[in-house]
Amino acid sequence: MNSTDSKIMVGRLIDNISNYFQDKTVNIMEVCGTHTHVIGKSGLRQLLPENIRLVSGPGCPVCVTHDWEIDAYLGLAKTKDIIITTFGDLMRVPGSNGSLIQARQEGAEVEVVYSPLEALSIAQANPLKEVVFLGVGFETTSPGVAISIIKAKQNKIDNFSVFPMHKVVVPALEALLIDPEIKIDGFILPGHVSTIIGCEPYEFISVVHGKSGVITGFEPIDILQGISMILEQINRGVSEIEIQYLSGVVPKGNSSAREAVNRVFKPESAWWRGLGYLPESGLGVREAYSSYDAKAKFGVNIIKKELSHNNSICACGDIIKGKKTPDQCMLFRSACTPSSPVGPCMVSSEGTCAAYYYYEAYREDVYE
Amino acid sequence: MNNRVISLAHGSGGRLTQELIEEIIYPAFGNNGGNPLLDSALLTIDYKKIAFTTDSFVVSPLFFEGGDIGKLAACGTINDLAVCGATPLYISVGLIIEEGFSVELLKKILRSLASAAGDAGVLVVTGDTKVVERGNADGIYINTAGIGVLPQDVRVGPEMIEPGDLIFISGAVGDHGMSVLTKREGLSYQIPVASDCAPLNSLIKSLLETSGIKCMKDPTRGGLATALVELAEQSKTLMEISEERIPIRQTVSLGCDLLGLDPLYLANEGNLLIIAKADKESEIAAVLDNHPLGKEAKLIGRVVSYRDKGMVLLETPLGVKRILTMLEGEQLPRIC
C-alpha cells in the first residue's frame, strides 16, 4: 500500500470511527506496550474523536515488575562472582536504592543481552562465575527463557540460572475487569502475546464480563481497524473476541512454545506493580529444574518494605491500570524524565510515560 | 545538573550531554568568544579566519561494517571543520593504547585513518602516543584535533537560519548507529547494514559553491532528531519535518523495530543536515544528486517561523504533527 492509499484508508477508518456514539464516551484499553508506543509515535490519538478514549494498560513487562522484585535482583547483582544478564530495558529501572546501571558503576558485573541464549553462552564462557538471567516479560518472552533452561540442563551448564519474574497477561485483565473504578468498554488485545496463547484464554472477557476484545496488529492502520471493530461490536450489542491481526495470529496460538513453558514453569502467584498480588499470574520454576531457579539457588527472599518518598508519589501503579494518564502524575516531566526516571513506565520504550514524554507532547503548552 | 556522578548518558550526545557542557565544562573556561555547542571554534588569527576542533573516539567494537575507529577518527574531525564552512587542512592524532594491544591491528587502524584523511586531502601533521596498563582502556582510544581555513565569503551557522529555509538530509538515517550496535551486541540475527562513515568535505565544498547554504550539521550522536532540535533552539525557529520524507533503509527500520529503537536517534557519521535558501532548491538538489554521498538525499522539511523557544514538529505518516524532542539518556533495547 503506498502512502496515498494508506492515507485514504486512514481517512475512511476515522470517518467510520467518528460515526459511532457521538454522545457517549467509549474507553478502549490497549493492553500491550508496543501498541502504546505506536499510538504515540504515529500521533494516532490526535486523529480520534474526543469521545473515543484510548487508555494504556499493563502490557509493558518492565513496568509491571514490582519494586520488591527489583530490590531483590539488585541485591543479587552486588554479590561477588555473579554476572547479571538482562534485557536492556531493566538497566535503568530504579529500585529503592539505585538501578542496575548504578550497580554496574559501583563494580557489579551486569551484561545486556538480546536473548536468554546469549546469557547461556556467557555462562559457558565464564565457568568460574555464576550467570543469572533476569526473566521478565510476558508469554512472548517466557518460551525463550524456558528453552534456555532446558538447554542448560541438557548441556550441564550448571552455573546458569534464571531469576523468574515472568507474568501472564490474562489474570491482569481479569483484575482490571473486576475493579469497579476501572471502566473499560473494549480491549485492543496484544498481537505478540496472542501468537503464543491464541484466542481461547480471552473468552472470559466477552463471556463473563460482556466486553469486546480484538487481537490487533502493530501498524497504525491495524490499530484503527481494531478500534473500529470494537465499536462495531458495541454498536451491535455483542461482545466477542475477534482477530484483526490475521497475518500473525492463529486461534490456537503456538502449542510448542506453550509446551516448553509448561515443561519448565508452573503457574504461581505474583506481585505486580499497581495490581498487587494476583493468583496464578506469574511463572515459578518447576521442581525438575529447580537448580536453575536463581531465587532458590541463592536463597533470595522478596522483602516487602515501605517505599521511598518519590516512589510513593509515582503514579506508575495507577497508570498501568489506566486510572491515570502520565500528565496526571506530579512527577511527570519534572522529577521524572527518561534520563532520570522515577518509575518504570518512564524507562522502557514500551512504557506509557516514556511514550507520552517523547510522543504525546503535541500541545504547545507542554513546552511553553 | 542534578547528577552527582557522570553516567554513560552524559556521553550520549543528547540533552544530558548538552547540560554537562553548558553547566559544568563551559563555565570552567569562561567565554572566550566561541560557541560551545558549535562543531568547531571559529577564530581570527592575523586577519585569517581559522576553524579549530577536537574529537575523541572510543567506539566499541573497533571494527564494524563500513569502517573502523581509524576511519571514524579522521572523518569525525574533518566533518566538524567542514560543517562550519571551513576547508580542513591538518589534523593531529593522539593515541591511547592499552597494554597488550595487537601491533597488527594498530597498523590496520592507522592505515585506515591515513587513507580517510588522504581521500579528504587532509594531512596528519603531529601526534602523541600513550600506553596505559591492561584494563585501563578498551583496546585503543584516539583523539584527533584539526585546523581548517574559512574562505572570506563563507558565512554559515545557526544564526543564518530564517523562516522559509529548506531542510535537506544528504543520506539514509541511522546506518552507523545500527551497524555498530549489530556488531557490538553480537546479535544472533544479522542486520546487513554498513556504517555511512565518510569525510563530507568534498560534498560540502560543492554545496557551498551554490551560495545557497545557511547552516550545516553532521547528525552524529543523538541522531537526526537531536541535531534538528539543537539547530531549532540555536536559531530560535520553528521547523517542520515530514517523517515520510526522511530516508531510512528498510534493514535499519526493521532492526529498530526489533530492538525498540528509533532511527531518528541513531548516530550517523557521513550524513549531512543542510539548511538552505528556498530559492536554491533545484541547484542544491542537483549538487547532491551529482555527488556519491548525496545520491539518497531528500528535502525533509522547512523552517516555518521564528520562535523564542526553538521547536521541531514532525508530521507523521498519518498526517498529524507532534513535537520532536532531543534524545534523553541512552536508547536501550527493549524486551519484546
XYZ file of C-alpha atoms in Angstrom:
704
model
C 0.000 0.000 0.000
C 1.531 3.343 -0.945
C 1.271 6.380 1.247
C -1.673 7.967 -0.596
C -3.650 4.719 -0.406
C -2.896 4.347 3.259
C -3.944 7.944 3.929
C -7.260 7.260 2.180
C -7.665 4.105 4.307
C -6.900 6.062 7.464
C -9.419 8.737 6.473
C -12.128 6.136 5.914
C -11.430 4.404 9.221
C -11.514 7.705 11.088
C -14.825 8.626 9.414
C -16.172 5.254 10.393
C -14.962 5.571 13.998
C -16.387 9.105 14.251
C -19.822 7.919 13.183
C -20.349 5.762 16.260
C -21.773 7.112 19.529
C -21.075 10.811 19.188
C -22.844 11.405 22.501
C -21.135 8.718 24.561
C -17.563 8.212 25.758
C -16.048 4.851 24.883
C -12.955 3.713 26.777
C -10.724 1.329 24.874
C -7.650 -0.113 26.539
C -4.571 -1.037 24.535
C -3.075 -3.741 26.711
C 0.310 -4.010 25.026
C 3.183 -1.556 25.409
C 4.093 -1.858 21.733
C 0.625 -0.568 20.856
C 1.092 2.343 23.283
C 4.382 3.151 21.562
C 2.900 3.017 18.029
C -0.123 5.110 19.053
C 2.203 7.791 20.429
C 4.773 7.715 17.641
C 2.210 7.927 14.838
C 0.184 10.636 16.581
C -2.913 8.465 16.214
C -4.612 9.798 19.346
C -4.877 13.251 17.751
C -6.995 11.838 14.933
C -9.617 10.190 17.117
C -12.842 11.979 18.058
C -12.888 13.176 21.655
C -15.399 10.581 22.802
C -13.114 7.668 21.882
C -10.543 7.441 24.679
C -7.514 5.195 24.365
C -6.332 4.025 27.769
C -2.921 2.379 28.154
C -2.870 -0.906 30.027
C -0.484 -3.192 31.921
C 1.394 -4.610 28.933
C 4.909 -3.282 29.446
C 6.919 -6.070 31.123
C 9.325 -3.732 32.874
C 6.528 -1.502 34.118
C 4.662 -4.237 35.949
C 7.785 -5.566 37.674
C 7.335 -4.840 41.361
C 9.739 -2.684 43.411
C 10.357 -5.615 45.729
C 11.478 -7.824 42.839
C 13.759 -5.037 41.583
C 15.366 -4.684 45.016
C 15.809 -8.449 45.208
C 17.744 -8.747 41.954
C 19.737 -5.580 42.710
C 20.845 -7.286 45.923
C 21.943 -10.295 43.912
C 23.848 -8.061 41.458
C 26.062 -6.891 44.309
C 27.105 -10.449 45.153
C 30.683 -11.392 44.268
C 31.231 -13.676 41.276
C 27.693 -13.289 39.952
C 27.218 -11.920 36.446
C 23.739 -10.499 35.936
C 22.471 -10.755 32.357
C 19.426 -8.770 31.345
C 17.412 -7.227 28.560
C 18.381 -3.567 28.172
C 15.075 -2.209 29.478
C 15.793 -3.186 33.048
C 19.137 -1.354 33.233
C 17.748 1.999 34.300
C 14.721 0.864 36.314
C 15.241 2.336 39.771
C 14.714 0.233 42.880
C 14.616 1.729 46.341
C 18.388 2.066 46.244
C 19.725 2.573 42.711
C 19.432 0.744 39.414
C 21.466 -1.883 37.550
C 23.354 0.946 35.818
C 24.362 2.342 39.200
C 25.230 -1.146 40.435
C 27.484 -1.543 37.380
C 29.139 1.830 38.055
C 29.864 0.562 41.547
C 31.520 -2.584 40.219
C 28.748 -5.142 39.746
C 29.049 -7.334 36.666
C 25.991 -6.657 34.513
C 25.657 -7.508 30.820
C 22.879 -6.537 28.439
C 21.748 -9.418 26.213
C 19.157 -9.697 23.478
C 18.150 -13.280 24.187
C 18.448 -15.696 27.123
C 20.531 -17.972 24.883
C 23.218 -15.266 24.843
C 23.178 -15.402 28.637
C 23.731 -19.144 28.367
C 26.803 -18.550 26.159
C 28.141 -16.107 28.745
C 27.758 -18.840 31.376
C 29.714 -21.268 29.191
C 32.452 -18.703 28.674
C 32.739 -17.968 32.425
C 32.702 -21.366 34.130
C 34.062 -19.981 37.413
C 31.236 -17.470 37.793
C 27.504 -17.757 38.270
C 25.431 -16.234 35.462
C 21.912 -15.124 36.367
C 19.423 -14.105 33.688
C 16.660 -11.738 34.799
C 13.476 -13.355 33.500
C 10.969 -10.596 32.862
C 8.287 -10.438 30.214
C 5.006 -11.976 29.202
C 4.072 -15.010 27.124
C 6.229 -13.782 24.232
C 9.419 -13.925 26.293
C 8.861 -16.910 28.574
C 9.192 -19.613 25.854
C 12.738 -18.489 25.014
C 13.663 -18.448 28.680
C 12.192 -21.938 29.141
C 14.257 -23.184 26.213
C 17.437 -21.681 27.691
C 16.807 -23.604 30.927
C 16.113 -26.841 29.026
C 19.355 -26.364 27.074
C 21.308 -25.567 30.235
C 20.142 -28.856 31.726
C 20.842 -30.848 28.540
C 24.348 -29.405 28.267
C 25.003 -29.490 32.023
C 25.686 -25.759 32.239
C 25.277 -25.608 35.992
C 26.478 -22.048 36.540
C 23.415 -20.659 34.737
C 20.129 -19.743 36.400
C 17.080 -17.564 35.831
C 15.610 -15.072 38.272
C 11.940 -15.708 37.500
C 9.686 -12.646 37.338
C 7.580 -13.649 34.328
C 3.965 -12.593 34.189
C 0.945 -13.865 32.272
C -1.487 -11.430 30.729
C -4.914 -12.926 31.425
C -5.023 -12.599 35.267
C -4.110 -8.920 34.904
C -7.014 -8.358 32.530
C -9.275 -10.163 34.981
C -8.099 -7.907 37.814
C -8.869 -4.824 35.722
C -12.316 -6.098 34.778
C -13.399 -6.733 38.367
C -12.098 -3.363 39.627
C -15.202 -1.159 39.941
C -13.146 2.017 39.465
C -11.907 0.980 36.028
C -14.370 1.404 33.199
C -13.194 -0.268 30.019
C -15.601 -0.907 27.164
C -13.276 -2.891 24.969
C -9.714 -4.151 24.671
C -7.154 -3.880 21.902
C -5.525 -7.221 22.731
C -1.780 -7.814 22.313
C -0.710 -9.189 18.930
C 2.573 -10.762 20.014
C 1.307 -12.485 23.163
C -1.623 -13.856 21.175
C 0.682 -15.535 18.648
C 1.563 -17.805 21.590
C -1.681 -18.114 23.553
C -4.228 -17.765 20.718
C -7.829 -16.602 21.317
C -9.265 -19.002 23.826
C -7.775 -17.563 27.052
C -9.511 -14.239 26.344
C -13.021 -15.723 26.012
C -13.918 -14.769 29.626
C -13.672 -11.085 28.641
C -16.726 -11.439 26.412
C -18.497 -14.392 28.040
C -18.154 -13.424 31.711
C -17.734 -9.651 31.521
C -19.611 -8.813 28.332
C -16.780 -6.712 26.889
C -15.270 -6.727 23.416
C -11.726 -7.687 22.532
C -9.855 -7.511 19.245
C -6.383 -9.033 18.807
C -4.664 -6.315 16.834
C -1.512 -5.851 14.732
C 1.040 -3.095 15.147
C 0.655 -0.705 12.212
C -1.365 2.454 12.929
C -3.918 1.228 10.373
C -4.226 -2.092 12.240
C -4.962 -0.215 15.452
C -7.588 1.981 13.788
C -9.189 -1.143 12.345
C -9.119 -2.780 15.791
C -10.867 0.265 17.298
C -13.429 0.221 14.512
C -14.142 -3.487 15.110
C -14.650 -2.886 18.852
C -17.066 -0.011 18.170
C -18.952 -2.128 15.662
C -19.432 -4.848 18.318
C -20.651 -2.342 20.901
C -22.966 -0.861 18.303
C -24.437 -4.275 17.517
C -24.772 -5.029 21.212
C -22.488 -8.060 21.083
C -19.200 -8.885 22.771
C -16.755 -11.199 21.106
C -13.064 -11.903 20.780
C -12.036 -11.186 17.200
C -8.714 -11.257 15.371
C -7.718 -8.231 13.326
C -4.065 -9.385 13.222
C -4.802 -12.298 10.878
C -1.298 -12.368 9.410
C 0.264 -13.057 12.813
C -2.229 -14.903 15.000
C -3.976 -18.251 14.624
C -6.828 -19.058 17.048
C -4.944 -21.960 18.623
C -1.716 -19.997 19.175
C 1.668 -21.740 19.252
C 1.389 -25.013 21.140
C 5.083 -25.971 21.025
C 6.061 -22.672 22.656
C 3.446 -23.275 25.354
C 4.749 -26.834 25.884
C 8.275 -25.533 26.511
C 6.916 -23.079 29.062
C 4.808 -25.755 30.796
C 7.745 -28.124 30.947
C 9.910 -25.653 32.875
C 7.482 -23.312 34.610
C 4.349 -23.645 36.715
C 1.719 -21.000 37.434
C 2.484 -19.114 40.625
C 1.029 -16.115 42.420
C 2.969 -12.962 41.673
C 3.340 -9.335 42.747
C 2.500 -6.739 40.101
C 3.166 -3.052 40.320
C -0.203 -1.351 40.630
C -2.254 -4.518 40.559
C -0.844 -6.141 43.690
C -0.698 -9.871 44.428
C -2.549 -11.861 41.769
C -3.087 -15.621 41.981
C -1.527 -17.724 39.201
C -0.335 -14.604 37.406
C 3.368 -15.437 37.384
C 5.622 -18.338 36.481
C 7.689 -20.273 39.021
C 10.341 -22.833 38.102
C 9.222 -26.471 38.399
C 10.923 -28.873 40.821
C 12.688 -30.768 37.999
C 14.545 -27.580 37.044
C 14.894 -26.030 40.492
C 18.693 -25.853 40.273
C 18.200 -23.237 37.517
C 15.977 -21.083 39.726
C 18.169 -18.201 40.933
C 15.798 -17.391 43.817
C 16.163 -20.908 45.211
C 19.850 -21.269 44.288
C 20.946 -18.114 46.094
C 18.237 -18.090 48.770
C 16.797 -14.722 47.629
C 13.853 -13.532 49.680
C 11.441 -10.903 48.461
C 11.448 -8.275 51.222
C 8.245 -6.260 51.474
C 9.173 -2.830 52.658
C 7.829 0.735 52.626
C 8.503 2.751 49.502
C 10.690 5.846 49.497
C 9.053 9.287 49.096
C 9.328 9.684 45.306
C 8.392 6.070 44.725
C 5.259 6.548 46.780
C 4.195 9.620 44.747
C 4.994 7.870 41.446
C 1.716 7.108 39.691
C 3.023 4.159 37.613
C 0.675 1.832 39.509
C -2.407 3.810 38.521
C -1.079 4.425 35.011
C -0.657 0.679 34.429
C -4.309 0.223 35.376
C -5.423 3.040 33.089
C -6.741 5.053 36.054
C -4.390 7.951 35.376
C -2.577 9.343 32.354
C 1.087 10.364 32.772
C 0.300 14.097 32.815
C -1.805 13.469 35.918
C 1.322 12.338 37.791
C 3.013 15.041 39.880
C 6.466 13.834 38.897
C 5.933 13.650 35.104
C 8.370 15.863 33.132
C 9.686 17.404 36.365
C 11.278 14.914 38.752
C 10.689 12.045 36.320
C 12.180 12.128 32.799
C 13.691 9.452 30.553
C 17.191 10.445 31.696
C 16.304 10.228 35.375
C 13.221 8.072 35.641
C 11.442 7.575 38.961
C 9.101 4.839 37.806
C 9.489 2.043 35.262
C 6.804 3.450 32.924
C 9.329 6.191 32.084
C 12.176 3.740 31.476
C 11.038 1.273 28.878
C 10.388 2.424 25.318
C 7.130 0.485 25.794
C 6.224 2.366 28.946
C 3.247 4.701 28.870
C 5.123 7.610 30.465
C 8.071 7.357 28.033
C 5.641 7.227 25.094
C 3.836 10.317 26.416
C 7.119 12.102 27.131
C 8.544 11.637 23.645
C 5.453 11.470 21.501
C 2.361 12.975 23.088
C 3.724 16.486 23.593
C 1.968 17.896 20.569
C 0.182 20.565 22.552
C 2.483 23.569 22.564
C 1.572 24.465 26.141
C 3.587 21.483 27.314
C 6.737 23.209 26.141
C 5.895 26.804 26.999
C 22.750 19.315 36.583
C 21.144 17.059 39.174
C 23.592 14.169 38.957
C 26.403 13.549 41.441
C 28.367 11.291 39.115
C 28.853 11.104 35.366
C 26.781 8.401 33.698
C 27.038 6.936 30.208
C 24.040 9.046 29.231
C 26.186 12.176 29.683
C 28.100 10.961 26.633
C 25.096 10.053 24.513
C 25.037 13.360 22.657
C 21.541 14.266 23.815
C 20.065 16.594 26.421
C 22.345 15.381 29.236
C 25.490 15.972 27.171
C 24.259 19.497 26.470
C 23.661 20.057 30.197
C 27.142 18.785 31.073
C 28.753 21.146 28.557
C 26.664 24.201 29.412
C 26.632 23.850 33.193
C 29.970 22.249 34.071
C 32.509 22.380 31.249
C 31.873 25.721 29.551
C 31.720 27.779 32.797
C 35.115 26.354 33.813
C 36.783 28.162 30.912
C 34.653 31.273 30.577
C 33.535 32.837 27.353
C 36.498 33.080 25.009
C 34.461 34.037 22.001
C 33.430 30.586 20.835
C 30.021 28.974 20.925
C 30.485 25.773 22.958
C 27.778 23.927 21.053
C 29.153 24.543 17.564
C 31.157 21.777 15.923
C 34.322 23.919 15.677
C 35.675 27.119 17.215
C 35.925 29.918 14.645
C 38.968 32.090 15.334
C 40.677 35.001 13.682
C 44.490 34.961 13.631
C 46.238 37.802 11.798
C 43.057 38.610 9.895
C 42.791 34.991 8.773
C 39.660 33.062 9.784
C 40.526 29.668 11.181
C 38.318 26.777 12.333
C 39.707 24.596 15.126
C 38.180 21.462 16.632
C 38.908 18.266 18.541
C 37.128 14.973 18.965
C 37.844 11.711 20.812
C 36.893 8.253 19.596
C 36.146 5.426 21.998
C 33.943 3.251 19.773
C 33.421 -0.409 20.613
C 33.811 -2.554 18.561
C 36.923 -1.121 16.907
C 35.955 -2.632 13.551
C 32.461 -2.653 12.119
C 30.781 -2.987 8.738
C 31.751 0.059 6.678
C 34.543 1.384 8.873
C 36.697 1.262 11.975
C 37.916 3.572 14.734
C 40.706 4.929 12.486
C 38.420 5.997 9.664
C 35.977 7.393 12.208
C 38.724 9.451 13.898
C 39.696 11.066 10.601
C 36.156 11.647 9.324
C 34.760 12.946 12.613
C 37.214 15.820 12.889
C 37.213 16.596 9.156
C 33.413 16.785 9.232
C 33.322 19.007 12.323
C 35.541 21.505 10.464
C 33.720 21.206 7.151
C 30.187 21.741 8.510
C 31.328 25.132 9.810
C 32.213 26.052 6.228
C 35.969 25.574 6.695
C 38.359 23.782 4.365
C 40.031 21.139 6.581
C 43.826 21.175 6.196
C 45.679 19.471 9.052
C 44.866 17.019 11.804
C 46.711 15.629 14.804
C 46.401 12.062 16.069
C 46.619 11.224 19.772
C 46.653 7.524 20.616
C 45.874 5.966 23.992
C 46.688 2.301 23.647
C 46.013 -0.475 26.141
C 48.950 -2.682 27.085
C 48.755 -5.917 25.103
C 47.090 -4.404 22.036
C 47.988 -6.101 18.762
C 50.527 -4.214 16.610
C 48.896 -5.716 13.528
C 45.532 -4.177 14.499
C 47.199 -0.872 15.310
C 48.755 -0.803 11.820
C 45.388 -1.599 10.273
C 43.664 1.213 12.193
C 46.385 3.756 11.296
C 46.301 2.749 7.614
C 42.578 3.310 7.627
C 42.917 6.685 9.349
C 45.613 7.775 6.881
C 43.594 6.629 3.904
C 40.437 8.511 5.006
C 42.492 11.665 5.662
C 44.223 11.255 2.281
C 40.905 10.874 0.460
C 39.786 14.125 2.056
C 43.027 15.913 1.137
C 43.952 16.420 4.797
C 47.434 15.870 6.240
C 48.244 14.236 9.583
C 50.981 16.540 10.873
C 51.511 15.791 14.553
C 50.554 13.324 17.218
C 51.073 11.741 20.581
C 51.190 8.188 21.900
C 50.485 6.904 25.405
C 50.211 3.334 26.613
C 48.099 2.534 29.678
C 48.039 -0.608 31.817
C 45.919 -3.525 30.752
C 42.331 -2.915 31.802
C 42.623 0.880 31.754
C 41.385 1.345 28.174
C 39.250 -0.666 25.812
C 41.991 -1.586 23.306
C 42.617 1.822 21.818
C 41.201 5.344 22.079
C 42.006 8.006 19.501
C 41.835 11.785 19.773
C 42.119 13.914 16.674
C 42.246 17.696 16.512
C 42.011 19.622 13.270
C 42.570 23.010 11.698
C 40.902 24.436 8.640
C 40.651 27.819 6.969
C 37.406 29.679 6.400
C 37.049 31.281 2.996
C 36.317 35.007 3.435
C 32.958 34.866 1.693
C 31.558 31.842 3.556
C 29.108 32.544 6.367
C 27.228 29.546 7.664
C 25.834 28.756 11.100
C 22.609 28.583 13.070
C 22.407 32.398 13.257
C 21.867 32.468 9.467
C 18.698 30.318 9.628
C 15.468 32.139 8.668
C 11.821 31.248 8.078
C 11.324 29.824 4.594
C 14.661 27.958 4.530
C 14.708 24.380 3.279
C 15.934 21.389 5.268
C 17.754 18.590 3.430
C 19.398 15.399 4.646
C 22.158 14.005 2.414
C 21.618 10.288 3.027
C 19.753 7.481 4.764
C 19.487 7.921 8.520
C 20.844 5.671 11.289
C 23.200 3.403 9.303
C 26.233 3.988 11.534
C 24.354 3.508 14.799
C 22.718 0.301 13.609
C 25.955 -1.077 12.150
C 27.871 -0.573 15.402
C 25.018 -1.862 17.530
C 24.714 -5.007 15.427
C 28.416 -5.732 15.822
C 28.736 -4.607 19.434
C 25.974 -6.723 20.779
C 26.822 -9.755 18.614
C 23.185 -10.006 17.610
C 22.204 -13.535 16.770
C 20.391 -12.313 13.665
C 22.276 -10.343 11.061
C 21.180 -6.853 10.163
C 23.150 -6.202 6.982
C 23.932 -2.511 7.188
C 27.225 -0.689 6.715
C 28.198 2.465 8.581
C 27.910 5.639 6.493
C 31.250 6.865 7.917
C 32.776 9.214 5.296
C 34.529 12.588 5.009
C 31.954 15.168 3.967
C 34.302 17.984 2.934
C 34.136 17.425 -0.814
C 30.313 17.331 -0.772
C 30.286 20.450 1.396
C 32.695 22.252 -0.941
C 30.335 21.654 -3.879
C 27.321 22.724 -1.824
C 28.990 25.981 -0.749
C 29.578 26.838 -4.411
C 25.797 27.228 -4.846
C 25.937 30.096 -2.288
C 22.589 28.843 -1.015
C 23.812 27.148 2.182
C 22.751 28.699 5.520
C 23.850 26.091 8.015
C 25.120 22.509 8.142
C 25.456 19.875 10.840
C 26.511 16.233 10.838
C 23.960 14.400 12.975
C 26.309 12.117 14.917
C 25.476 11.015 18.491
C 21.843 11.719 19.313
C 20.921 11.322 15.657
C 18.914 13.460 13.270
C 16.250 14.334 15.850
C 18.744 15.752 18.345
C 20.622 17.698 15.632
C 17.377 19.272 14.374
C 16.244 20.294 17.853
C 19.692 21.795 18.559
C 19.534 23.884 15.397
C 15.950 24.992 16.081
C 16.923 26.051 19.599
C 20.092 27.846 18.480
C 18.325 29.673 15.653
C 15.126 30.291 17.681
C 12.930 28.931 14.926
C 10.070 26.524 14.392
C 10.922 23.756 11.925
C 8.581 21.265 10.325
C 9.792 17.881 9.121
C 7.899 15.229 7.185
C 8.582 11.791 8.661
C 7.724 10.083 5.375
C 10.398 12.012 3.516
C 13.232 11.000 5.862
C 15.265 8.324 4.045
C 15.658 5.217 6.223
C 16.905 1.871 4.944
C 14.464 -0.982 5.429
C 17.120 -3.010 7.255
C 17.662 -0.158 9.726
C 13.968 0.302 10.205
C 13.420 -3.436 10.827
C 16.379 -3.564 13.208
C 14.940 -0.634 15.130
C 11.548 -2.345 15.371
C 13.217 -5.467 16.731
C 15.335 -3.625 19.264
C 12.803 -0.985 20.266
C 14.927 1.899 18.985
C 14.004 4.992 16.997
C 16.177 5.525 13.877
C 15.892 9.303 14.262
C 18.071 8.983 17.378
C 20.733 6.669 15.891
C 24.180 8.089 15.114
C 25.324 8.990 11.590
C 28.970 9.548 10.624
C 28.794 10.575 6.970
C 25.432 12.260 6.734
C 24.783 15.951 6.372
C 21.866 18.018 7.604
C 21.598 21.095 5.386
C 19.592 24.269 5.887
C 19.393 26.155 2.596
C 17.824 29.176 0.921
C 14.393 28.454 -0.526
C 15.252 29.813 -3.974
C 18.224 27.450 -4.343
C 16.261 24.214 -4.067
C 16.950 22.855 -7.537
C 20.638 23.820 -7.533
C 21.199 22.135 -4.200
C 19.252 19.057 -5.231
C 21.418 18.839 -8.362
C 24.681 19.113 -6.394
C 23.520 16.397 -4.019
C 22.412 14.157 -6.856
C 25.776 14.515 -8.611
C 27.852 13.603 -5.552
C 28.362 9.974 -4.452
C 27.441 10.887 -0.850
C 24.264 12.709 -1.850
C 22.523 10.161 -4.056
C 19.885 9.376 -1.427
C 19.419 12.972 -0.301
C 15.931 14.225 0.447
C 14.269 17.535 1.135
C 12.707 16.660 4.503
C 11.173 19.894 5.708
C 11.411 23.637 6.137
C 11.847 26.424 8.633
C 8.396 27.847 9.303
C 8.799 30.865 11.583
C 10.815 32.450 14.340
C 10.008 31.115 17.805
C 11.732 32.158 21.029
C 11.912 28.625 22.274
C 13.026 26.755 19.170
C 10.958 23.720 18.308
C 10.729 20.962 15.699
C 7.385 19.497 14.622
C 7.317 16.123 12.914
C 4.441 15.306 10.607
C 3.803 11.571 10.949
C 2.613 9.378 8.060
C -0.915 9.730 9.486
C -0.723 13.435 8.680
C -0.661 14.645 12.293
C 2.089 16.711 13.879
C 3.953 16.003 17.080
C 6.885 17.699 18.785
C 10.245 16.099 18.082
C 12.420 16.008 21.193
C 16.130 15.548 21.808
C 17.466 12.213 22.915
C 17.154 11.904 26.685
C 19.538 9.474 28.320
C 20.525 6.468 26.225
C 18.341 4.429 23.925
C 18.033 0.985 25.471
C 16.907 -2.110 23.608
C 13.574 -3.406 24.766
C 12.356 -6.780 25.888
C 9.756 -7.948 23.400
